[in-house]
mmCIF file of C-alpha atoms in Angstrom:
data_model
loop_
_atom_site.group_PDB
_atom_site.id
_atom_site.type_symbol
_atom_site.label_atom_id
_atom_site.label_comp_id
_atom_site.label_asym_id
_atom_site.label_seq_id
_atom_site.Cartn_x
_atom_site.Cartn_y
_atom_site.Cartn_z
ATOM 1 C CA UNK T 1 -21.393 -28.555 81.505
ATOM 2 C CA UNK T 2 -22.370 -28.158 77.872
ATOM 3 C CA UNK T 3 -19.427 -26.533 76.178
ATOM 4 C CA UNK T 4 -19.071 -25.877 72.489
ATOM 5 C CA UNK T 5 -19.300 -29.509 71.563
ATOM 6 C CA UNK T 6 -20.557 -30.859 68.235
ATOM 7 C CA UNK T 7 -24.169 -30.021 67.550
ATOM 8 C CA UNK T 8 -25.244 -33.586 66.912
ATOM 9 C CA UNK T 9 -28.216 -34.872 64.957
ATOM 10 C CA UNK T 10 -30.138 -31.645 64.647
ATOM 11 C CA UNK T 11 -27.745 -29.042 63.338
ATOM 12 C CA UNK T 12 -30.442 -27.588 61.093
ATOM 13 C CA UNK T 13 -32.902 -27.088 63.963
ATOM 14 C CA UNK T 14 -30.591 -25.327 66.389
ATOM 15 C CA UNK T 15 -30.305 -21.973 64.738
ATOM 16 C CA UNK T 16 -30.779 -19.067 67.088
ATOM 17 C CA UNK T 17 -31.947 -16.624 64.488
ATOM 18 C CA UNK T 18 -28.940 -16.369 62.236
ATOM 19 C CA UNK T 19 -28.531 -18.418 59.069
ATOM 20 C CA UNK T 20 -27.079 -21.916 59.177
ATOM 21 C CA UNK T 21 -24.964 -22.936 56.203
ATOM 22 C CA UNK T 22 -24.204 -26.417 54.913
ATOM 23 C CA UNK T 23 -22.312 -27.727 51.937
ATOM 24 C CA UNK T 24 -23.495 -31.012 50.463
ATOM 25 C CA UNK T 25 -20.840 -33.007 48.625
ATOM 26 C CA UNK T 26 -22.416 -35.766 46.571
ATOM 27 C CA UNK T 27 -20.807 -38.846 45.037
ATOM 28 C CA UNK T 28 -22.527 -42.070 43.930
ATOM 29 C CA UNK T 29 -21.487 -44.005 47.023
ATOM 30 C CA UNK T 30 -21.206 -41.305 49.650
ATOM 31 C CA UNK T 31 -22.838 -37.974 50.498
ATOM 32 C CA UNK T 32 -21.004 -35.693 52.882
ATOM 33 C CA UNK T 33 -22.672 -32.768 54.622
ATOM 34 C CA UNK T 34 -20.275 -30.126 55.856
ATOM 35 C CA UNK T 35 -21.756 -27.920 58.565
ATOM 36 C CA UNK T 36 -20.642 -24.396 59.288
ATOM 37 C CA UNK T 37 -20.165 -25.291 62.960
ATOM 38 C CA UNK T 38 -17.196 -27.404 61.788
ATOM 39 C CA UNK T 39 -18.997 -30.734 62.107
ATOM 40 C CA UNK T 40 -19.707 -33.100 59.230
ATOM 41 C CA UNK T 41 -21.862 -36.099 58.428
ATOM 42 C CA UNK T 42 -21.203 -39.055 56.161
ATOM 43 C CA UNK T 43 -24.217 -40.666 54.495
ATOM 44 C CA UNK T 44 -23.332 -44.001 52.953
ATOM 45 C CA UNK T 45 -25.144 -44.579 49.659
ATOM 46 C CA UNK T 46 -23.515 -47.893 48.734
ATOM 47 C CA UNK T 47 -26.457 -50.040 49.758
ATOM 48 C CA UNK T 48 -25.161 -51.041 53.154
ATOM 49 C CA UNK T 49 -27.473 -51.468 56.116
ATOM 50 C CA UNK T 50 -27.280 -49.522 59.307
ATOM 51 C CA UNK T 51 -24.719 -50.949 61.671
ATOM 52 C CA UNK T 52 -26.582 -53.028 64.275
ATOM 53 C CA UNK T 53 -24.745 -51.523 67.227
ATOM 54 C CA UNK T 54 -22.605 -48.548 66.245
ATOM 55 C CA UNK T 55 -20.424 -46.821 68.798
ATOM 56 C CA UNK T 56 -22.382 -43.779 69.982
ATOM 57 C CA UNK T 57 -20.935 -40.679 68.375
ATOM 58 C CA UNK T 58 -21.763 -37.016 68.077
ATOM 59 C CA UNK T 59 -23.075 -37.088 64.519
ATOM 60 C CA UNK T 60 -24.313 -40.662 64.316
ATOM 61 C CA UNK T 61 -24.082 -43.235 61.593
ATOM 62 C CA UNK T 62 -26.142 -42.670 58.439
ATOM 63 C CA UNK T 63 -27.173 -44.607 55.375
ATOM 64 C CA UNK T 64 -29.226 -43.184 52.528
ATOM 65 C CA UNK T 65 -31.301 -44.261 49.585
ATOM 66 C CA UNK T 66 -33.273 -42.587 46.853
ATOM 67 C CA UNK T 67 -37.048 -42.792 46.701
ATOM 68 C CA UNK T 68 -37.706 -41.089 43.404
ATOM 69 C CA UNK T 69 -36.299 -37.594 43.755
ATOM 70 C CA UNK T 70 -36.283 -37.762 47.544
ATOM 71 C CA UNK T 71 -33.168 -38.701 49.483
ATOM 72 C CA UNK T 72 -34.122 -40.737 52.553
ATOM 73 C CA UNK T 73 -31.487 -40.921 55.287
ATOM 74 C CA UNK T 74 -31.696 -43.206 58.317
ATOM 75 C CA UNK T 75 -29.353 -42.500 61.188
ATOM 76 C CA UNK T 76 -28.605 -43.728 64.647
ATOM 77 C CA UNK T 77 -25.598 -44.328 66.832
ATOM 78 C CA UNK T 78 -25.837 -40.921 68.511
ATOM 79 C CA UNK T 79 -24.526 -40.239 71.976
ATOM 80 C CA UNK T 80 -26.905 -38.596 74.463
ATOM 81 C CA UNK T 81 -24.983 -35.362 74.901
ATOM 82 C CA UNK T 82 -26.749 -33.239 72.290
ATOM 83 C CA UNK T 83 -30.150 -31.672 71.809
ATOM 84 C CA UNK T 84 -32.898 -32.225 69.290
ATOM 85 C CA UNK T 85 -33.909 -28.597 69.063
ATOM 86 C CA UNK T 86 -32.776 -25.161 70.051
ATOM 87 C CA UNK T 87 -34.784 -25.343 73.257
ATOM 88 C CA UNK T 88 -32.645 -28.088 74.678
ATOM 89 C CA UNK T 89 -34.813 -31.153 74.090
ATOM 90 C CA UNK T 90 -32.708 -34.079 75.220
ATOM 91 C CA UNK T 91 -32.516 -37.597 73.818
ATOM 92 C CA UNK T 92 -30.962 -40.948 74.646
ATOM 93 C CA UNK T 93 -28.559 -43.199 72.774
ATOM 94 C CA UNK T 94 -31.622 -45.027 71.428
ATOM 95 C CA UNK T 95 -32.355 -42.056 69.165
ATOM 96 C CA UNK T 96 -33.079 -42.840 65.554
ATOM 97 C CA UNK T 97 -33.446 -40.083 62.973
ATOM 98 C CA UNK T 98 -35.050 -40.270 59.558
ATOM 99 C CA UNK T 99 -34.641 -37.401 57.119
ATOM 100 C CA UNK T 100 -36.326 -36.958 53.766
ATOM 101 C CA UNK T 101 -34.570 -34.428 51.528
ATOM 102 C CA UNK T 102 -36.652 -33.095 48.654
ATOM 103 C CA UNK T 103 -35.522 -30.339 46.323
ATOM 104 C CA UNK T 104 -38.810 -28.565 45.658
ATOM 105 C CA UNK T 105 -37.201 -26.375 43.012
ATOM 106 C CA UNK T 106 -33.689 -25.417 42.010
ATOM 107 C CA UNK T 107 -33.217 -23.043 44.922
ATOM 108 C CA UNK T 108 -35.171 -24.709 47.715
ATOM 109 C CA UNK T 109 -34.647 -27.845 49.758
ATOM 110 C CA UNK T 110 -37.224 -29.258 52.151
ATOM 111 C CA UNK T 111 -36.123 -31.655 54.877
ATOM 112 C CA UNK T 112 -38.748 -33.651 56.745
ATOM 113 C CA UNK T 113 -37.167 -34.948 59.921
ATOM 114 C CA UNK T 114 -38.530 -37.513 62.350
ATOM 115 C CA UNK T 115 -36.880 -38.347 65.663
ATOM 116 C CA UNK T 116 -37.797 -41.628 67.351
ATOM 117 C CA UNK T 117 -36.450 -42.424 70.790
ATOM 118 C CA UNK T 118 -38.273 -44.978 72.940
ATOM 119 C CA UNK T 119 -36.141 -44.050 75.953
ATOM 120 C CA UNK T 120 -36.752 -40.307 75.824
ATOM 121 C CA UNK T 121 -39.744 -39.410 73.663
ATOM 122 C CA UNK T 122 -43.316 -40.476 74.286
ATOM 123 C CA UNK T 123 -43.967 -40.382 70.552
ATOM 124 C CA UNK T 124 -41.924 -39.615 67.422
ATOM 125 C CA UNK T 125 -41.145 -35.961 66.943
ATOM 126 C CA UNK T 126 -41.397 -34.575 63.404
ATOM 127 C CA UNK T 127 -40.417 -31.249 61.946
ATOM 128 C CA UNK T 128 -39.955 -29.728 58.518
ATOM 129 C CA UNK T 129 -36.928 -27.597 57.746
ATOM 130 C CA UNK T 130 -36.656 -25.458 54.632
ATOM 131 C CA UNK T 131 -33.257 -24.519 53.294
ATOM 132 C CA UNK T 132 -32.390 -22.105 50.509
ATOM 133 C CA UNK T 133 -29.545 -22.453 48.045
ATOM 134 C CA UNK T 134 -26.776 -19.973 48.853
ATOM 135 C CA UNK T 135 -25.170 -19.813 45.449
ATOM 136 C CA UNK T 136 -23.023 -16.746 45.936
ATOM 137 C CA UNK T 137 -21.123 -17.471 49.125
ATOM 138 C CA UNK T 138 -18.605 -19.850 50.613
ATOM 139 C CA UNK T 139 -19.064 -21.968 53.711
ATOM 140 C CA UNK T 140 -17.915 -19.797 56.595
ATOM 141 C CA UNK T 141 -17.091 -20.944 60.104
ATOM 142 C CA UNK T 142 -19.664 -20.479 62.866
ATOM 143 C CA UNK T 143 -18.287 -21.295 66.307
ATOM 144 C CA UNK T 144 -20.054 -20.767 69.630
ATOM 145 C CA UNK T 145 -17.046 -20.079 71.803
ATOM 146 C CA UNK T 146 -18.922 -17.418 73.784
ATOM 147 C CA UNK T 147 -21.132 -20.063 75.390
ATOM 148 C CA UNK T 148 -18.364 -22.188 76.859
ATOM 149 C CA UNK T 149 -19.028 -21.162 80.433
ATOM 150 C CA UNK T 150 -22.788 -21.717 80.405
ATOM 151 C CA UNK T 151 -24.164 -24.328 82.734
ATOM 152 C CA UNK T 152 -26.883 -26.475 81.241
ATOM 153 C CA UNK T 153 -26.213 -30.022 82.341
ATOM 154 C CA UNK T 154 -28.602 -32.955 82.243
ATOM 155 C CA UNK T 155 -31.905 -33.902 83.827
ATOM 156 C CA UNK T 156 -30.095 -35.879 86.527
ATOM 157 C CA UNK T 157 -27.963 -32.847 87.297
ATOM 158 C CA UNK T 158 -31.109 -30.796 87.802
ATOM 159 C CA UNK T 159 -32.609 -33.291 90.231
ATOM 160 C CA UNK T 160 -29.443 -33.351 92.305
ATOM 161 C CA UNK T 161 -28.995 -29.602 92.298
ATOM 162 C CA UNK T 162 -32.575 -28.581 93.041
ATOM 163 C CA UNK T 163 -33.115 -26.261 95.992
ATOM 164 C CA UNK T 164 -36.215 -24.903 97.709
ATOM 165 C CA UNK T 165 -37.221 -21.307 97.045
ATOM 166 C CA UNK T 166 -39.853 -19.584 99.152
ATOM 167 C CA UNK T 167 -43.189 -18.720 97.536
ATOM 168 C CA UNK T 168 -42.596 -15.026 98.301
ATOM 169 C CA UNK T 169 -39.477 -15.042 96.141
ATOM 170 C CA UNK T 170 -41.164 -16.981 93.350
ATOM 171 C CA UNK T 171 -43.973 -14.414 93.170
ATOM 172 C CA UNK T 172 -41.434 -11.712 92.270
ATOM 173 C CA UNK T 173 -40.627 -13.550 89.050
ATOM 174 C CA UNK T 174 -44.182 -13.944 87.772
ATOM 175 C CA UNK T 175 -44.735 -11.847 84.678
ATOM 176 C CA UNK T 176 -44.390 -11.527 80.933
ATOM 177 C CA UNK T 177 -40.894 -11.023 79.542
ATOM 178 C CA UNK T 178 -40.127 -10.107 75.951
ATOM 179 C CA UNK T 179 -37.038 -9.677 73.836
ATOM 180 C CA UNK T 180 -35.257 -11.306 70.936
ATOM 181 C CA UNK T 181 -33.708 -14.729 70.503
ATOM 182 C CA UNK T 182 -31.269 -13.872 67.778
ATOM 183 C CA UNK T 183 -33.444 -12.094 65.233
ATOM 184 C CA UNK T 184 -36.655 -13.740 66.407
ATOM 185 C CA UNK T 185 -39.108 -12.118 68.848
ATOM 186 C CA UNK T 186 -39.401 -14.097 72.050
ATOM 187 C CA UNK T 187 -42.026 -13.987 74.775
ATOM 188 C CA UNK T 188 -41.662 -15.862 78.034
ATOM 189 C CA UNK T 189 -44.667 -16.038 80.352
ATOM 190 C CA UNK T 190 -43.748 -16.989 83.897
ATOM 191 C CA UNK T 191 -46.456 -18.085 86.267
ATOM 192 C CA UNK T 192 -46.789 -20.167 89.385
ATOM 193 C CA UNK T 193 -47.946 -23.761 89.126
ATOM 194 C CA UNK T 194 -51.719 -23.956 89.115
ATOM 195 C CA UNK T 195 -52.162 -20.351 88.053
ATOM 196 C CA UNK T 196 -53.198 -18.942 84.682
ATOM 197 C CA UNK T 197 -53.411 -15.484 83.190
ATOM 198 C CA UNK F 1 -44.158 -22.766 85.012
ATOM 199 C CA UNK F 2 -43.375 -20.967 81.803
ATOM 200 C CA UNK F 3 -44.878 -20.638 78.368
ATOM 201 C CA UNK F 4 -42.703 -19.655 75.414
ATOM 202 C CA UNK F 5 -44.134 -17.719 72.478
ATOM 203 C CA UNK F 6 -47.717 -18.763 73.174
ATOM 204 C CA UNK F 7 -46.780 -22.422 72.936
ATOM 205 C CA UNK F 8 -49.539 -24.178 74.894
ATOM 206 C CA UNK F 9 -46.979 -26.547 76.402
ATOM 207 C CA UNK F 10 -46.147 -25.671 79.992
ATOM 208 C CA UNK F 11 -42.542 -26.102 81.036
ATOM 209 C CA UNK F 12 -41.757 -26.694 84.700
ATOM 210 C CA UNK F 13 -38.880 -24.755 86.197
ATOM 211 C CA UNK F 14 -36.664 -26.374 88.824
ATOM 212 C CA UNK F 15 -34.855 -23.918 91.126
ATOM 213 C CA UNK F 16 -31.097 -24.268 91.246
ATOM 214 C CA UNK F 17 -30.762 -21.145 93.400
ATOM 215 C CA UNK F 18 -32.980 -18.211 94.394
ATOM 216 C CA UNK F 19 -32.505 -16.726 90.938
ATOM 217 C CA UNK F 20 -31.469 -19.572 88.624
ATOM 218 C CA UNK F 21 -33.979 -22.087 87.306
ATOM 219 C CA UNK F 22 -33.924 -24.806 84.718
ATOM 220 C CA UNK F 23 -36.589 -26.598 82.728
ATOM 221 C CA UNK F 24 -36.785 -30.193 83.884
ATOM 222 C CA UNK F 25 -36.928 -31.797 80.446
ATOM 223 C CA UNK F 26 -36.064 -29.051 78.038
ATOM 224 C CA UNK F 27 -32.560 -27.980 78.980
ATOM 225 C CA UNK F 28 -32.879 -24.211 79.042
ATOM 226 C CA UNK F 29 -31.967 -22.261 82.150
ATOM 227 C CA UNK F 30 -33.504 -18.982 83.298
ATOM 228 C CA UNK F 31 -31.816 -16.439 85.515
ATOM 229 C CA UNK F 32 -33.958 -13.656 86.915
ATOM 230 C CA UNK F 33 -32.431 -10.222 87.361
ATOM 231 C CA UNK F 34 -33.571 -7.803 90.032
ATOM 232 C CA UNK F 35 -36.347 -8.998 92.285
ATOM 233 C CA UNK F 36 -34.380 -8.596 95.504
ATOM 234 C CA UNK F 37 -37.082 -6.416 96.973
ATOM 235 C CA UNK F 38 -39.777 -6.233 94.291
ATOM 236 C CA UNK F 39 -40.583 -7.770 90.959
ATOM 237 C CA UNK F 40 -37.810 -9.040 88.708
ATOM 238 C CA UNK F 41 -36.844 -6.649 85.926
ATOM 239 C CA UNK F 42 -35.458 -9.117 83.396
ATOM 240 C CA UNK F 43 -34.932 -12.774 82.752
ATOM 241 C CA UNK F 44 -31.958 -14.250 80.913
ATOM 242 C CA UNK F 45 -32.712 -17.382 78.907
ATOM 243 C CA UNK F 46 -29.507 -19.414 78.926
ATOM 244 C CA UNK F 47 -28.834 -21.558 75.903
ATOM 245 C CA UNK F 48 -25.739 -23.277 74.558
ATOM 246 C CA UNK F 49 -25.314 -20.373 72.142
ATOM 247 C CA UNK F 50 -25.359 -17.826 74.940
ATOM 248 C CA UNK F 51 -27.733 -15.844 77.132
ATOM 249 C CA UNK F 52 -30.758 -13.991 75.785
ATOM 250 C CA UNK F 53 -32.093 -11.217 78.022
ATOM 251 C CA UNK F 54 -35.767 -10.329 78.027
ATOM 252 C CA UNK F 55 -37.311 -7.350 79.832
ATOM 253 C CA UNK F 56 -40.345 -7.701 82.059
ATOM 254 C CA UNK F 57 -43.413 -6.130 80.456
ATOM 255 C CA UNK F 58 -46.055 -6.868 83.076
#
């Protein structure tokens, strides 16, 4: 059961169409990122190394350094209960995340993110996230309490719960379905294995 | 199998019941509506943030 638990390492990539707000609090030795889903991250800037074996947590353990004007953040120590993207991509506790924060101009921030996970990903997964300065608002709460009764589970749960459905029933579901995921158009093509449009 | 938004990646659906399916490695669940006698009319994509209902177009 995936209830409204902390969003984990990829809070910026799990938007479902609405805006995601963050507040970045910067000091010389510590950067804190406050997320609007009521989670936070601490990025230690005091020159320490990553802990060799941190206790797996929801938001991981992060250290940062400056490479010119780019903030580079290395993180690991994540538990395996969160997703890497809004489509539910799972990861293991071996996940390591590297983020490169670059302020391209006064109002825009680009974050290049790479996920490495030898136990879950065949190759590193990279994405770029663009964020815009919200200068005229406060950080407001965004809580997903409406999803608390949704079953999502884990891969092992799926294997144990799988049932057999007759081909005649499966054929009734083949088709093209459209709608909106938040504000974003969504198209889902359903077809039987081995078939194509 | 499903494709999402013309993504060339095919996702395999595992049946959890006659109407409820889940992607094996991608976490989303899909519940088909209708389809008791003919084609399904809608599918609900179930995500941690809630369910998103899409109508069948063809």
